[in-house]
Amino acid sequence: TYPRSNRLSDGSLIATYTTFSNGNGQIAFARSTNGGASWTFVGTAATRPSASSDLDNPYVLQLPTGRLLVAFRNHDKDSSTGAHKFFRITISYSDDNGVMWKYLSDPASDPAGPNGNWEPFLRNAQDESLQLYYSRENSQGDQDNLMRTSSDGGKTWSSTRIVSGPSVTSRDGMIGVATVSGSSLIAVFETNESGHYTINSVTSS
């Protein structure tokens, strides 16, 4: 589930996705050297039992240094009831193009309750900082898109900035961000502000 890919500095593609097998969830990676025509499995960043955890929503990005980062949801569940006990976004890193991975940080974490953290998106900013976007629940009916920044490659993170949803009750999620021109950005996301799910956007200059 949830495949996402990015181009590496050598022109190849790196993809990450979630796979479920033998009672475990895994954050896995594949690589393509022919523009996506074929893919080869390269490694995994995390493996946890599905009964007691919730691994998903991976997003992979290469830093200017060449290091790969992957952000993913990494929640704890009650193995008997299936209810979430703890919510977190985890960052892991690889220095060999996705073969071996090590833990780096948990930029977002919340105990059991309505405050789930979901769908991370990583971006290299023009000021050479790293940006993390993700969705955080305030209640079952309200969710905002947030951003944190890191100036040390994802080891430590700033406090949050709200990207969308602060003045409305809506479930904003599945955010993606791109440069429009110069330093102007557009963030695109799903929301049910109108009562139906629509695709909305906000911009930043």
PDB file of C-alpha atoms in Angstrom:
ATOM      1  CA  THR A   1       0.000   0.000   0.000  1.00  0.00           C
ATOM      2  CA  TYR A   2       0.818   3.733  -0.177  1.00  0.00           C
ATOM      3  CA  PRO A   3       3.633   3.749  -2.778  1.00  0.00           C
ATOM      4  CA  ARG A   4       5.669   6.982  -3.038  1.00  0.00           C
ATOM      5  CA  SER A   5       8.804   7.641  -5.086  1.00  0.00           C
ATOM      6  CA  ASN A   6      11.447  10.305  -5.642  1.00  0.00           C
ATOM      7  CA  ARG A   7      14.360  10.775  -8.005  1.00  0.00           C
ATOM      8  CA  LEU A   8      17.902  10.305  -6.715  1.00  0.00           C
ATOM      9  CA  SER A   9      20.866  12.463  -7.658  1.00  0.00           C
ATOM     10  CA  ASP A  10      22.217   9.713  -9.950  1.00  0.00           C
ATOM     11  CA  GLY A  11      18.998   9.771 -12.008  1.00  0.00           C
ATOM     12  CA  SER A  12      17.531   6.543 -10.638  1.00  0.00           C
ATOM     13  CA  LEU A  13      14.227   6.324  -8.766  1.00  0.00           C
ATOM     14  CA  ILE A  14      13.724   5.199  -5.174  1.00  0.00           C
ATOM     15  CA  ALA A  15      10.260   4.059  -4.076  1.00  0.00           C
ATOM     16  CA  THR A  16       8.871   3.229  -0.660  1.00  0.00           C
ATOM     17  CA  TYR A  17       5.688   1.370   0.225  1.00  0.00           C
ATOM     18  CA  THR A  18       4.068  -0.641   3.009  1.00  0.00           C
ATOM     19  CA  THR A  19       3.788  -4.404   2.810  1.00  0.00           C
ATOM     20  CA  PHE A  20       2.003  -6.873   5.086  1.00  0.00           C
ATOM     21  CA  SER A  21       3.126 -10.498   5.359  1.00  0.00           C
ATOM     22  CA  ASN A  22       3.231 -13.253   7.988  1.00  0.00           C
ATOM     23  CA  GLY A  23       1.569 -11.036  10.590  1.00  0.00           C
ATOM     24  CA  ASN A  24       4.038  -8.166  10.175  1.00  0.00           C
ATOM     25  CA  GLY A  25       3.968  -4.751   8.578  1.00  0.00           C
ATOM     26  CA  GLN A  26       7.090  -3.449   6.807  1.00  0.00           C
ATOM     27  CA  ILE A  27       8.299  -0.165   5.350  1.00  0.00           C
ATOM     28  CA  ALA A  28      10.006  -1.410   2.180  1.00  0.00           C
ATOM     29  CA  PHE A  29      11.988   0.081  -0.713  1.00  0.00           C
ATOM     30  CA  ALA A  30      12.542  -0.611  -4.393  1.00  0.00           C
ATOM     31  CA  ARG A  31      14.780   1.073  -6.961  1.00  0.00           C
ATOM     32  CA  SER A  32      14.478   1.646 -10.698  1.00  0.00           C
ATOM     33  CA  THR A  33      17.344   2.538 -13.041  1.00  0.00           C
ATOM     34  CA  ASN A  34      15.197   2.647 -16.191  1.00  0.00           C
ATOM     35  CA  GLY A  35      12.699   5.401 -15.411  1.00  0.00           C
ATOM     36  CA  GLY A  36      10.237   3.148 -13.609  1.00  0.00           C
ATOM     37  CA  ALA A  37       9.892   0.439 -16.269  1.00  0.00           C
ATOM     38  CA  SER A  38      11.106  -2.172 -13.760  1.00  0.00           C
ATOM     39  CA  TRP A  39      11.884  -2.193 -10.048  1.00  0.00           C
ATOM     40  CA  THR A  40      14.207  -4.137  -7.748  1.00  0.00           C
ATOM     41  CA  PHE A  41      13.647  -4.601  -4.014  1.00  0.00           C
ATOM     42  CA  VAL A  42      16.496  -3.040  -2.003  1.00  0.00           C
ATOM     43  CA  GLY A  43      15.656  -3.070   1.716  1.00  0.00           C
ATOM     44  CA  THR A  44      13.343  -2.324   4.646  1.00  0.00           C
ATOM     45  CA  ALA A  45      13.387   0.481   7.208  1.00  0.00           C
ATOM     46  CA  ALA A  46      11.045  -1.045   9.787  1.00  0.00           C
ATOM     47  CA  THR A  47       9.273  -4.306  10.605  1.00  0.00           C
ATOM     48  CA  ARG A  48       6.685  -4.616  13.381  1.00  0.00           C
ATOM     49  CA  PRO A  49       3.856  -7.032  14.263  1.00  0.00           C
ATOM     50  CA  SER A  50       0.582  -5.834  12.740  1.00  0.00           C
ATOM     51  CA  ALA A  51      -1.395  -6.884  15.818  1.00  0.00           C
ATOM     52  CA  SER A  52       0.428  -4.406  18.074  1.00  0.00           C
ATOM     53  CA  SER A  53       1.518  -1.697  15.631  1.00  0.00           C
ATOM     54  CA  ASP A  54       0.403   0.393  12.670  1.00  0.00           C
ATOM     55  CA  LEU A  55       3.160   1.046  10.103  1.00  0.00           C
ATOM     56  CA  ASP A  56       2.204   2.964   6.944  1.00  0.00           C
ATOM     57  CA  ASN A  57       2.332   6.293   5.033  1.00  0.00           C
ATOM     58  CA  PRO A  58       6.057   6.203   4.097  1.00  0.00           C
ATOM     59  CA  TYR A  59       7.636   9.072   2.161  1.00  0.00           C
ATOM     60  CA  VAL A  60      11.273   8.960   0.972  1.00  0.00           C
ATOM     61  CA  LEU A  61      13.546  11.920   0.162  1.00  0.00           C
ATOM     62  CA  GLN A  62      17.234  12.365  -0.653  1.00  0.00           C
ATOM     63  CA  LEU A  63      19.065  15.161   1.157  1.00  0.00           C
ATOM     64  CA  PRO A  64      21.645  17.306  -0.680  1.00  0.00           C
ATOM     65  CA  THR A  65      24.313  15.283   1.194  1.00  0.00           C
ATOM     66  CA  GLY A  66      23.139  12.102  -0.546  1.00  0.00           C
ATOM     67  CA  ARG A  67      21.602  10.602   2.590  1.00  0.00           C
ATOM     68  CA  LEU A  68      18.105   9.139   2.216  1.00  0.00           C
ATOM     69  CA  LEU A  69      15.386   9.827   4.764  1.00  0.00           C
ATOM     70  CA  VAL A  70      12.063   8.095   5.120  1.00  0.00           C
ATOM     71  CA  ALA A  71       9.194   9.437   7.231  1.00  0.00           C
ATOM     72  CA  PHE A  72       6.340   7.115   8.184  1.00  0.00           C
ATOM     73  CA  ARG A  73       3.575   6.638  10.711  1.00  0.00           C
ATOM     74  CA  ASN A  74       4.698   4.270  13.444  1.00  0.00           C
ATOM     75  CA  HIS A  75       1.824   3.777  15.877  1.00  0.00           C
ATOM     76  CA  ASP A  76       1.345   1.379  18.798  1.00  0.00           C
ATOM     77  CA  LYS A  77      -1.881  -0.634  19.096  1.00  0.00           C
ATOM     78  CA  ASP A  78      -3.529  -2.714  21.789  1.00  0.00           C
ATOM     79  CA  SER A  79      -3.052  -6.244  20.469  1.00  0.00           C
ATOM     80  CA  SER A  80      -6.311  -7.457  22.002  1.00  0.00           C
ATOM     81  CA  THR A  81      -8.643  -4.612  20.929  1.00  0.00           C
ATOM     82  CA  GLY A  82      -6.814  -3.096  17.945  1.00  0.00           C
ATOM     83  CA  ALA A  83      -7.199   0.402  19.423  1.00  0.00           C
ATOM     84  CA  HIS A  84      -4.338   2.843  18.957  1.00  0.00           C
ATOM     85  CA  LYS A  85      -2.295   3.454  22.124  1.00  0.00           C
ATOM     86  CA  PHE A  86       0.356   5.865  20.836  1.00  0.00           C
ATOM     87  CA  PHE A  87       0.801   7.913  17.665  1.00  0.00           C
ATOM     88  CA  ARG A  88       4.149   8.919  16.163  1.00  0.00           C
ATOM     89  CA  ILE A  89       5.863   9.996  12.965  1.00  0.00           C
ATOM     90  CA  THR A  90       9.294   8.348  12.732  1.00  0.00           C
ATOM     91  CA  ILE A  91      12.289   9.348  10.584  1.00  0.00           C
ATOM     92  CA  SER A  92      14.928   6.786   9.572  1.00  0.00           C
ATOM     93  CA  TYR A  93      18.015   7.271   7.393  1.00  0.00           C
ATOM     94  CA  SER A  94      20.104   5.312   4.895  1.00  0.00           C
ATOM     95  CA  ASP A  95      23.587   6.094   3.589  1.00  0.00           C
ATOM     96  CA  ASP A  96      23.656   3.266   1.014  1.00  0.00           C
ATOM     97  CA  ASN A  97      20.676   4.154  -1.234  1.00  0.00           C
ATOM     98  CA  GLY A  98      18.089   2.320   0.830  1.00  0.00           C
ATOM     99  CA  VAL A  99      19.688  -1.030   1.653  1.00  0.00           C
ATOM    100  CA  MET A 100      20.325  -0.464   5.372  1.00  0.00           C
ATOM    101  CA  TRP A 101      18.309   1.892   7.567  1.00  0.00           C
ATOM    102  CA  LYS A 102      18.765   3.340  11.062  1.00  0.00           C
ATOM    103  CA  TYR A 103      16.454   5.290  13.345  1.00  0.00           C
ATOM    104  CA  LEU A 104      16.930   9.076  13.390  1.00  0.00           C
ATOM    105  CA  SER A 105      14.075  10.851  15.212  1.00  0.00           C
ATOM    106  CA  ASP A 106      10.385  11.050  16.138  1.00  0.00           C
ATOM    107  CA  PRO A 107       9.379  14.598  15.155  1.00  0.00           C
ATOM    108  CA  ALA A 108       5.724  14.109  16.156  1.00  0.00           C
ATOM    109  CA  SER A 109       4.284  11.927  18.922  1.00  0.00           C
ATOM    110  CA  ASP A 110       1.076  11.837  20.949  1.00  0.00           C
ATOM    111  CA  PRO A 111      -0.402   9.399  23.488  1.00  0.00           C
ATOM    112  CA  ALA A 112      -3.696   7.600  22.994  1.00  0.00           C
ATOM    113  CA  GLY A 113      -6.667   9.849  22.227  1.00  0.00           C
ATOM    114  CA  PRO A 114      -7.958  11.712  19.186  1.00  0.00           C
ATOM    115  CA  ASN A 115      -4.584  13.255  18.351  1.00  0.00           C
ATOM    116  CA  GLY A 116      -3.338  10.926  15.618  1.00  0.00           C
ATOM    117  CA  ASN A 117      -0.414  11.870  13.338  1.00  0.00           C
ATOM    118  CA  TRP A 118      -0.640  10.781   9.711  1.00  0.00           C
ATOM    119  CA  GLU A 119       0.670  11.026   6.135  1.00  0.00           C
ATOM    120  CA  PRO A 120       4.118  12.692   6.398  1.00  0.00           C
ATOM    121  CA  PHE A 121       5.655  14.504   3.428  1.00  0.00           C
ATOM    122  CA  LEU A 122       9.321  15.605   3.298  1.00  0.00           C
ATOM    123  CA  ARG A 123      10.768  18.502   1.319  1.00  0.00           C
ATOM    124  CA  ASN A 124      14.184  20.169   0.909  1.00  0.00           C
ATOM    125  CA  ALA A 125      13.655  23.919   1.347  1.00  0.00           C
ATOM    126  CA  GLN A 126      15.540  26.666  -0.490  1.00  0.00           C
ATOM    127  CA  ASP A 127      17.294  27.788   2.716  1.00  0.00           C
ATOM    128  CA  GLU A 128      18.801  24.262   2.960  1.00  0.00           C
ATOM    129  CA  SER A 129      16.533  23.286   5.840  1.00  0.00           C
ATOM    130  CA  LEU A 130      14.373  20.170   5.804  1.00  0.00           C
ATOM    131  CA  GLN A 131      10.590  20.508   5.977  1.00  0.00           C
ATOM    132  CA  LEU A 132       8.195  17.891   7.332  1.00  0.00           C
ATOM    133  CA  TYR A 133       4.477  18.212   6.585  1.00  0.00           C
ATOM    134  CA  TYR A 134       1.893  15.917   8.184  1.00  0.00           C
ATOM    135  CA  SER A 135      -1.723  15.751   9.322  1.00  0.00           C
ATOM    136  CA  ARG A 136      -2.719  15.842  12.992  1.00  0.00           C
ATOM    137  CA  GLU A 137      -6.156  15.173  14.459  1.00  0.00           C
ATOM    138  CA  ASN A 138      -7.629  17.608  16.984  1.00  0.00           C
ATOM    139  CA  SER A 139     -10.800  15.506  17.311  1.00  0.00           C
ATOM    140  CA  GLN A 140     -12.596  12.872  15.264  1.00  0.00           C
ATOM    141  CA  GLY A 141     -14.082  15.589  13.051  1.00  0.00           C
ATOM    142  CA  ASP A 142     -11.181  18.042  12.897  1.00  0.00           C
ATOM    143  CA  GLN A 143      -7.694  17.607  11.468  1.00  0.00           C
ATOM    144  CA  ASP A 144      -5.073  20.205  10.468  1.00  0.00           C
ATOM    145  CA  ASN A 145      -2.036  20.040   8.206  1.00  0.00           C
ATOM    146  CA  LEU A 146       1.140  21.041  10.055  1.00  0.00           C
ATOM    147  CA  MET A 147       4.783  21.742   9.226  1.00  0.00           C
ATOM    148  CA  ARG A 148       8.004  21.368  11.209  1.00  0.00           C
ATOM    149  CA  THR A 149      11.517  22.266  10.079  1.00  0.00           C
ATOM    150  CA  SER A 150      14.954  20.814  10.799  1.00  0.00           C
ATOM    151  CA  SER A 151      18.342  22.477  10.305  1.00  0.00           C
ATOM    152  CA  ASP A 152      20.378  19.348  11.136  1.00  0.00           C
ATOM    153  CA  GLY A 153      19.116  16.836   8.587  1.00  0.00           C
ATOM    154  CA  GLY A 154      16.161  15.589  10.600  1.00  0.00           C
ATOM    155  CA  LYS A 155      17.800  14.946  13.984  1.00  0.00           C
ATOM    156  CA  THR A 156      15.900  17.733  15.791  1.00  0.00           C
ATOM    157  CA  TRP A 157      12.758  19.614  14.825  1.00  0.00           C
ATOM    158  CA  SER A 158      11.081  22.964  15.359  1.00  0.00           C
ATOM    159  CA  SER A 159       7.672  23.530  16.884  1.00  0.00           C
ATOM    160  CA  THR A 160       4.703  23.251  14.517  1.00  0.00           C
ATOM    161  CA  ARG A 161       3.285  25.780  12.070  1.00  0.00           C
ATOM    162  CA  ILE A 162      -0.294  25.321  10.877  1.00  0.00           C
ATOM    163  CA  VAL A 163      -0.530  25.045   7.089  1.00  0.00           C
ATOM    164  CA  SER A 164      -4.304  24.535   6.757  1.00  0.00           C
ATOM    165  CA  GLY A 165      -7.396  24.169   8.918  1.00  0.00           C
ATOM    166  CA  PRO A 166      -6.872  26.490  11.932  1.00  0.00           C
ATOM    167  CA  SER A 167     -10.141  28.420  11.634  1.00  0.00           C
ATOM    168  CA  VAL A 168     -12.462  25.676  10.346  1.00  0.00           C
ATOM    169  CA  THR A 169     -13.691  22.289  11.501  1.00  0.00           C
ATOM    170  CA  SER A 170     -12.621  19.921   8.748  1.00  0.00           C
ATOM    171  CA  ARG A 171     -10.451  16.887   8.166  1.00  0.00           C
ATOM    172  CA  ASP A 172      -7.483  18.233   6.174  1.00  0.00           C
ATOM    173  CA  GLY A 173      -5.020  15.520   5.152  1.00  0.00           C
ATOM    174  CA  MET A 174      -2.902  13.786   2.499  1.00  0.00           C
ATOM    175  CA  ILE A 175      -0.825  16.931   1.959  1.00  0.00           C
ATOM    176  CA  GLY A 176       1.666  17.426  -0.873  1.00  0.00           C
ATOM    177  CA  VAL A 177       3.787  20.548  -1.441  1.00  0.00           C
ATOM    178  CA  ALA A 178       5.510  21.874  -4.560  1.00  0.00           C
ATOM    179  CA  THR A 179       7.295  25.017  -5.743  1.00  0.00           C
ATOM    180  CA  VAL A 180       5.185  27.221  -8.005  1.00  0.00           C
ATOM    181  CA  SER A 181       7.909  29.735  -8.884  1.00  0.00           C
ATOM    182  CA  GLY A 182      10.821  31.274  -7.012  1.00  0.00           C
ATOM    183  CA  SER A 183      10.062  30.921  -3.312  1.00  0.00           C
ATOM    184  CA  SER A 184       6.293  30.525  -3.769  1.00  0.00           C
ATOM    185  CA  LEU A 185       4.821  27.193  -2.668  1.00  0.00           C
ATOM    186  CA  ILE A 186       1.485  25.469  -3.090  1.00  0.00           C
ATOM    187  CA  ALA A 187       0.148  22.865  -0.664  1.00  0.00           C
ATOM    188  CA  VAL A 188      -2.578  20.553  -1.993  1.00  0.00           C
ATOM    189  CA  PHE A 189      -4.694  18.394   0.313  1.00  0.00           C
ATOM    190  CA  GLU A 190      -8.050  16.723   0.831  1.00  0.00           C
ATOM    191  CA  THR A 191     -10.656  18.371   3.086  1.00  0.00           C
ATOM    192  CA  ASN A 192     -14.319  17.930   3.976  1.00  0.00           C
ATOM    193  CA  GLU A 193     -14.874  21.583   4.930  1.00  0.00           C
ATOM    194  CA  SER A 194     -17.829  21.817   2.517  1.00  0.00           C
ATOM    195  CA  GLY A 195     -19.432  18.624   3.807  1.00  0.00           C
ATOM    196  CA  HIS A 196     -18.047  16.586   0.911  1.00  0.00           C
ATOM    197  CA  TYR A 197     -14.405  15.650   0.369  1.00  0.00           C
ATOM    198  CA  THR A 198     -12.740  18.037  -2.082  1.00  0.00           C
ATOM    199  CA  ILE A 199      -9.184  18.845  -3.149  1.00  0.00           C
ATOM    200  CA  ASN A 200      -8.168  22.281  -1.824  1.00  0.00           C
ATOM    201  CA  SER A 201      -4.942  24.271  -1.771  1.00  0.00           C
ATOM    202  CA  VAL A 202      -3.190  27.039   0.135  1.00  0.00           C
ATOM    203  CA  THR A 203      -0.146  29.027  -0.990  1.00  0.00           C
ATOM    204  CA  SER A 204       2.872  30.614   0.662  1.00  0.00           C
ATOM    205  CA  SER A 205       5.133  33.293  -0.827  1.00  0.00           C
TER     206      SER A 205
END
